[in-house]
Amino acid sequence: MNENTFYKLDYYNLISHLKTYAVTQLGKNLLDKITPSPYIKVVSKRLAETAEAKYLLSSVGGIPINGVGNIDFIIEQVEKGIVLECDGLLQVCEFLRGCRKLKEFISAKQDYIPILSGYSLSITPLTNIEEEISQSISKGRIDISASKELKRIRRHIDIEQSKIEEKLAKFMRSHKSYLQDSFFSKRGEHYTIPIKSSYKNQVDGTVIDESSKGSTVFIEPKVISKHTVALSILKAEEATEEYRILAELTNYVYNSLAEIQANIEVIGTYDLIFAKGKYAVAIDGTKPIINNHGYTNIISGKHPLLTGNVVPFSLSIGKNYRNLVITGPNAGGKTIVLKAVGLLTLATQLGLFLPVKMGTEISIYEKIFVDIGDNQSLENALSTFSSHVKNLSSIIKQTNKSTLLLFDEIGSGTEPNEGAALAIAILEEVYKKGAITISSTHYGEIKNFSLMHPDFENAAMKFDPNTLEPLYQLVIGTSGESNALFISKKMGISSHILERAEKYIATKQYNLELIMESKIRTEEIKSETINVYYTKGDKVLLTELDQEAIIYKPQDDLGNVVVFIDGQMQTVYEKRVKLLIPATELYPDEYNLDSLFIDFKTRKFEKDIARGSKKALKQVNKEIRRPKSN
């Protein structure tokens, strides 16, 4: 199997779903590692294991495996010679207790679950280690009963602590006026009394700490110093003895590492098997019949990951025909059927029960290849079709007689005739190699080829003829009706046109007769040329520039027009000018059209001269007297 197959068929989603039924990290890790087996004996054993797990879960409701945790990291520490702390040893103890209880539980049911009970023989109960740890550690610390020496040390610790507390109580009674509070406390390993700062020099002892505001100092009185030294020595002896006990318990674990690691493997295997059993119970799954000669007969099957109101499908291949071509409407379920067949096959090879009816038979394959969806790669600039063909090329090279091929819209993505021809050639090639092939298509040529080939069969996805909605039902032995023709009939296209269309689809023999001459319009429609004559002041559009302008001079004999645009005159060919508004509609009869071609500043200056403006006359005289440059 390859990664593309797993990815396209949602295999990893199925594994993730199975992991939700595992209760230990051991089982989840094994589910990540397990792969579909191409060997029928392995698959048969896996299915038998799942059957026993389903029986056990259905009859007793659960198994005592929940408390068994993952101790791989702890075992690694032991292998490195690290002495375990109380927490690590308790986890080992819990694991060993879980192994013992599971072995007892399975052994009691061995007559009904022979395969699963066989695994329990590999579980070694390490009761001595379990008891040593549980007796030596209590409530997260080493128990006083773990050794006589520890018991002696802790008794002396209690004595010294009592003496310290008695002396502190006596000291506080005699120094009431110095006290900030009426109790003593521990600061680290020091017993201290809260003294008002103003009296700190009147108390014989060592200042250990002070309050944040400085109003209180915490002093260890000198009267308890002898006892605190003795207590420190006893604490050190206690730590030494506790470490010795932890090292001894860790050594017990180290000496039984081989048995513990074997137990870990068995517990993981049990959790994996019972995860498959829980999945079988959850989906009310059926154990499929299996073979290795390419025959698959799915009865009322569903996609393993789909939930809710899913329409089941039935499909048979490998006995009367080895190639199935599925046709039908877009979004009609063709791709889902392909994916479902592929994932049901992979699930079988994992040893899973399936969402199918009793009597379903699944073939085991060495290889499963799929070509589904758009594999366009932006990195190497392959087109969708190129990527599609590249995948097909790789599949063809690897195909053998133990291969299941699933092709979605084979030959699509290019010119239909070429695509259909290529698809048929590929189907022929993989057929010669002995593969089982299920493909979907829209191409009539492929349907016709399948109809004529004795080892091919057509199937169709049904749709409602009234609503034209897909029904997601697969019908073997028929090719899908042309939706285009069916819809055309519903929309009122004449039956004789549709009959001809069906004939053309089937025979490719087209009617090439010329129509009668009397049916042709012979009267020519003469084009009328409309000439536009421009006048000064017309508002026009310069089509090439997409800008408006004003006609200054109408067209001459050569068809050139002078226009005023952006304060300048330009000569333009009349075909590049379009009339927007004639001057007669823009200006009154007496309007001075020449003023259109002079900017505002110049027009104002001329008006000022006409009315005798002194400022304007002065400017004229100034211009007259200005020396001309050579």
CSV table of C-alpha atoms in Angstrom, one decimal, residues 100-310:
chain,number,residue,atom,x,y,z
A,100,ARG,CA,-2.7,-9.6,36.9
A,101,LYS,CA,-6.4,-8.7,36.9
A,102,LEU,CA,-6.6,-8.9,33.1
A,103,LYS,CA,-4.9,-12.3,33.0
A,104,GLU,CA,-7.4,-13.6,35.6
A,105,PHE,CA,-10.4,-12.1,33.7
A,106,ILE,CA,-9.3,-13.5,30.4
A,107,SER,CA,-8.4,-16.9,31.8
A,108,ALA,CA,-11.9,-17.3,33.3
A,109,LYS,CA,-13.4,-16.9,29.8
A,110,GLN,CA,-10.9,-19.0,27.9
A,111,ASP,CA,-13.5,-21.5,26.6
A,112,TYR,CA,-15.2,-18.7,24.7
A,113,ILE,CA,-12.2,-16.7,23.5
A,114,PRO,CA,-9.5,-19.2,22.7
A,115,ILE,CA,-7.3,-16.8,20.7
A,116,LEU,CA,-7.5,-13.9,23.3
A,117,SER,CA,-6.9,-16.3,26.2
A,118,GLY,CA,-3.8,-17.6,24.4
A,119,TYR,CA,-2.3,-14.1,24.6
A,120,SER,CA,-2.8,-14.1,28.4
A,121,LEU,CA,-0.3,-16.9,28.7
A,122,SER,CA,2.4,-14.4,27.8
A,123,ILE,CA,1.5,-12.2,30.8
A,124,THR,CA,3.8,-12.9,33.8
A,125,PRO,CA,2.2,-11.9,37.1
A,126,LEU,CA,4.9,-10.2,39.2
A,127,THR,CA,3.0,-10.4,42.5
A,128,ASN,CA,6.1,-10.1,44.7
A,129,ILE,CA,7.2,-6.8,43.1
A,130,GLU,CA,3.6,-5.5,43.2
A,131,GLU,CA,3.3,-6.4,46.9
A,132,GLU,CA,6.8,-5.0,47.8
A,133,ILE,CA,5.9,-1.6,46.2
A,134,SER,CA,2.4,-1.4,47.6
A,135,GLN,CA,3.6,-2.2,51.2
A,136,SER,CA,6.6,0.1,51.0
A,137,ILE,CA,4.9,3.2,49.6
A,138,SER,CA,1.7,4.7,50.9
A,139,LYS,CA,0.0,8.0,50.0
A,140,GLY,CA,2.9,9.1,47.8
A,141,ARG,CA,5.7,8.6,50.3
A,142,ILE,CA,7.7,5.7,51.7
A,143,ASP,CA,5.7,4.0,54.5
A,144,ILE,CA,7.2,3.7,58.0
A,145,SER,CA,6.9,-0.1,57.8
A,146,ALA,CA,9.2,-0.2,54.8
A,147,SER,CA,12.2,-1.0,57.1
A,148,LYS,CA,13.1,-1.3,60.8
A,149,GLU,CA,15.8,1.4,60.4
A,150,LEU,CA,13.3,3.8,58.8
A,151,LYS,CA,10.9,3.1,61.6
A,152,ARG,CA,13.6,3.9,64.3
A,153,ILE,CA,14.7,7.1,62.6
A,154,ARG,CA,11.2,8.4,62.2
A,155,ARG,CA,10.4,7.6,65.9
A,156,HIS,CA,13.4,9.7,67.0
A,157,ILE,CA,12.4,12.5,64.6
A,158,ASP,CA,9.0,12.6,66.3
A,159,ILE,CA,10.7,12.8,69.7
A,160,GLU,CA,13.0,15.7,68.7
A,161,GLN,CA,10.1,17.6,67.1
A,162,SER,CA,8.1,17.2,70.3
A,163,LYS,CA,10.9,18.6,72.4
A,164,ILE,CA,11.3,21.6,70.0
A,165,GLU,CA,7.6,22.4,70.2
A,166,GLU,CA,7.6,22.1,74.0
A,167,LYS,CA,10.5,24.5,74.4
A,168,LEU,CA,9.0,27.0,71.8
A,169,ALA,CA,5.7,27.0,73.8
A,170,LYS,CA,7.5,27.7,77.0
A,171,PHE,CA,9.6,30.4,75.4
A,172,MET,CA,6.5,32.1,74.0
A,173,ARG,CA,4.8,32.1,77.4
A,174,SER,CA,7.7,33.9,79.0
A,175,HIS,CA,8.1,36.5,76.2
A,176,LYS,CA,4.4,37.4,75.5
A,177,SER,CA,5.1,41.1,75.3
A,178,TYR,CA,7.6,40.6,72.5
A,179,LEU,CA,5.3,38.5,70.3
A,180,GLN,CA,3.6,39.8,67.2
A,181,ASP,CA,1.4,36.7,67.0
A,182,SER,CA,0.7,33.8,69.4
A,183,PHE,CA,2.0,30.9,67.3
A,184,PHE,CA,5.3,29.6,65.9
A,185,SER,CA,6.0,28.7,62.3
A,186,LYS,CA,8.5,26.9,60.1
A,187,ARG,CA,10.6,29.0,57.7
A,188,GLY,CA,12.3,26.4,55.5
A,189,GLU,CA,13.8,23.9,58.0
A,190,HIS,CA,13.8,26.5,60.9
A,191,TYR,CA,11.3,26.8,63.7
A,192,THR,CA,10.7,30.5,64.3
A,193,ILE,CA,8.7,32.8,66.6
A,194,PRO,CA,7.2,36.1,65.3
A,195,ILE,CA,8.9,38.9,67.3
A,196,LYS,CA,8.1,42.6,67.1
A,197,SER,CA,10.9,44.4,65.4
A,198,SER,CA,11.5,46.8,68.3
A,199,TYR,CA,12.3,43.8,70.5
A,200,LYS,CA,14.5,41.8,68.2
A,201,ASN,CA,17.7,42.7,70.0
A,202,GLN,CA,16.3,41.5,73.3
A,203,VAL,CA,15.7,37.9,72.1
A,204,ASP,CA,18.5,35.4,72.2
A,205,GLY,CA,18.4,33.7,68.8
A,206,THR,CA,19.0,33.9,65.1
A,207,VAL,CA,16.9,36.1,62.8
A,208,ILE,CA,15.7,33.9,59.9
A,209,ASP,CA,13.3,36.2,58.1
A,210,GLU,CA,11.2,39.4,58.4
A,211,SER,CA,7.8,40.6,57.2
A,212,SER,CA,7.5,42.6,54.0
A,213,LYS,CA,6.8,45.8,56.0
A,214,GLY,CA,9.6,45.1,58.5
A,215,SER,CA,7.3,45.2,61.5
A,216,THR,CA,7.9,41.6,62.4
A,217,VAL,CA,11.1,39.4,62.5
A,218,PHE,CA,11.1,35.6,62.7
A,219,ILE,CA,13.7,34.4,65.1
A,220,GLU,CA,14.8,30.9,65.9
A,221,PRO,CA,15.4,30.9,69.7
A,222,LYS,CA,18.8,29.6,70.9
A,223,VAL,CA,17.1,27.3,73.4
A,224,ILE,CA,16.1,24.9,70.6
A,225,SER,CA,19.4,24.9,68.7
A,226,LYS,CA,20.6,21.7,70.2
A,227,HIS,CA,17.4,19.9,69.2
A,228,THR,CA,17.4,21.4,65.7
A,229,VAL,CA,20.9,20.1,65.0
A,230,ALA,CA,19.8,16.6,66.2
A,231,LEU,CA,16.7,16.9,64.0
A,232,SER,CA,18.8,17.8,60.9
A,233,ILE,CA,21.0,14.8,61.5
A,234,LEU,CA,18.0,12.5,61.8
A,235,LYS,CA,16.4,14.0,58.6
A,236,ALA,CA,19.6,13.2,56.7
A,237,GLU,CA,19.6,9.6,58.0
A,238,GLU,CA,15.9,9.4,56.9
A,239,ALA,CA,16.7,10.6,53.4
A,240,THR,CA,19.6,8.0,53.1
A,241,GLU,CA,17.3,5.2,54.3
A,242,GLU,CA,14.5,6.2,51.9
A,243,TYR,CA,16.9,6.3,49.0
A,244,ARG,CA,18.1,2.8,49.9
A,245,ILE,CA,14.6,1.5,49.9
A,246,LEU,CA,13.8,3.2,46.6
A,247,ALA,CA,16.9,1.7,45.1
A,248,GLU,CA,16.0,-1.7,46.4
A,249,LEU,CA,12.5,-1.5,44.9
A,250,THR,CA,13.9,-0.2,41.6
A,251,ASN,CA,16.3,-3.1,41.5
A,252,TYR,CA,13.4,-5.5,41.8
A,253,VAL,CA,11.9,-3.9,38.7
A,254,TYR,CA,15.3,-4.0,36.9
A,255,ASN,CA,15.7,-7.7,37.5
A,256,SER,CA,12.2,-8.3,35.9
A,257,LEU,CA,12.5,-6.0,32.9
A,258,ALA,CA,12.1,-8.8,30.4
A,259,GLU,CA,8.9,-9.9,31.9
A,260,ILE,CA,7.6,-6.4,32.3
A,261,GLN,CA,8.3,-5.5,28.7
A,262,ALA,CA,6.6,-8.7,27.5
A,263,ASN,CA,3.6,-7.7,29.6
A,264,ILE,CA,3.6,-4.2,28.0
A,265,GLU,CA,3.4,-5.7,24.5
A,266,VAL,CA,0.5,-8.0,25.4
A,267,ILE,CA,-1.4,-5.2,27.1
A,268,GLY,CA,-1.0,-3.0,24.0
A,269,THR,CA,-2.2,-5.9,21.8
A,270,TYR,CA,-5.2,-6.5,24.0
A,271,ASP,CA,-6.1,-2.8,23.9
A,272,LEU,CA,-5.8,-2.7,20.1
A,273,ILE,CA,-8.0,-5.8,19.7
A,274,PHE,CA,-10.6,-4.5,22.1
A,275,ALA,CA,-10.6,-1.1,20.3
A,276,LYS,CA,-11.6,-3.0,17.2
A,277,GLY,CA,-14.2,-4.9,19.1
A,278,LYS,CA,-15.7,-1.7,20.5
A,279,TYR,CA,-15.8,-0.2,17.0
A,280,ALA,CA,-17.6,-3.4,15.8
A,281,VAL,CA,-20.2,-3.0,18.6
A,282,ALA,CA,-20.6,0.7,18.0
A,283,ILE,CA,-21.4,0.3,14.3
A,284,ASP,CA,-23.2,-3.1,14.7
A,285,GLY,CA,-20.6,-4.4,12.4
A,286,THR,CA,-20.5,-7.7,10.5
A,287,LYS,CA,-17.6,-10.0,10.0
A,288,PRO,CA,-16.9,-10.3,6.2
A,289,ILE,CA,-16.1,-13.5,4.4
A,290,ILE,CA,-12.6,-13.1,2.9
A,291,ASN,CA,-10.8,-14.5,-0.1
A,292,ASN,CA,-7.7,-13.7,-2.1
A,293,HIS,CA,-8.8,-14.3,-5.7
A,294,GLY,CA,-10.4,-10.9,-6.4
A,295,TYR,CA,-14.1,-11.6,-5.6
A,296,THR,CA,-15.9,-8.9,-3.7
A,297,ASN,CA,-19.6,-8.9,-2.9
A,298,ILE,CA,-20.8,-6.0,-0.7
A,299,ILE,CA,-24.3,-6.3,0.6
A,300,SER,CA,-25.9,-3.0,1.8
A,301,GLY,CA,-22.6,-1.5,2.6
A,302,LYS,CA,-21.8,2.0,3.9
A,303,HIS,CA,-18.7,4.1,4.1
A,304,PRO,CA,-17.0,3.2,7.4
A,305,LEU,CA,-16.7,6.9,8.4
A,306,LEU,CA,-20.1,8.2,7.4
A,307,THR,CA,-22.8,8.6,10.0
A,308,GLY,CA,-26.4,9.6,10.0
A,309,ASN,CA,-28.9,8.7,7.2
A,310,VAL,CA,-26.5,7.1,4.8
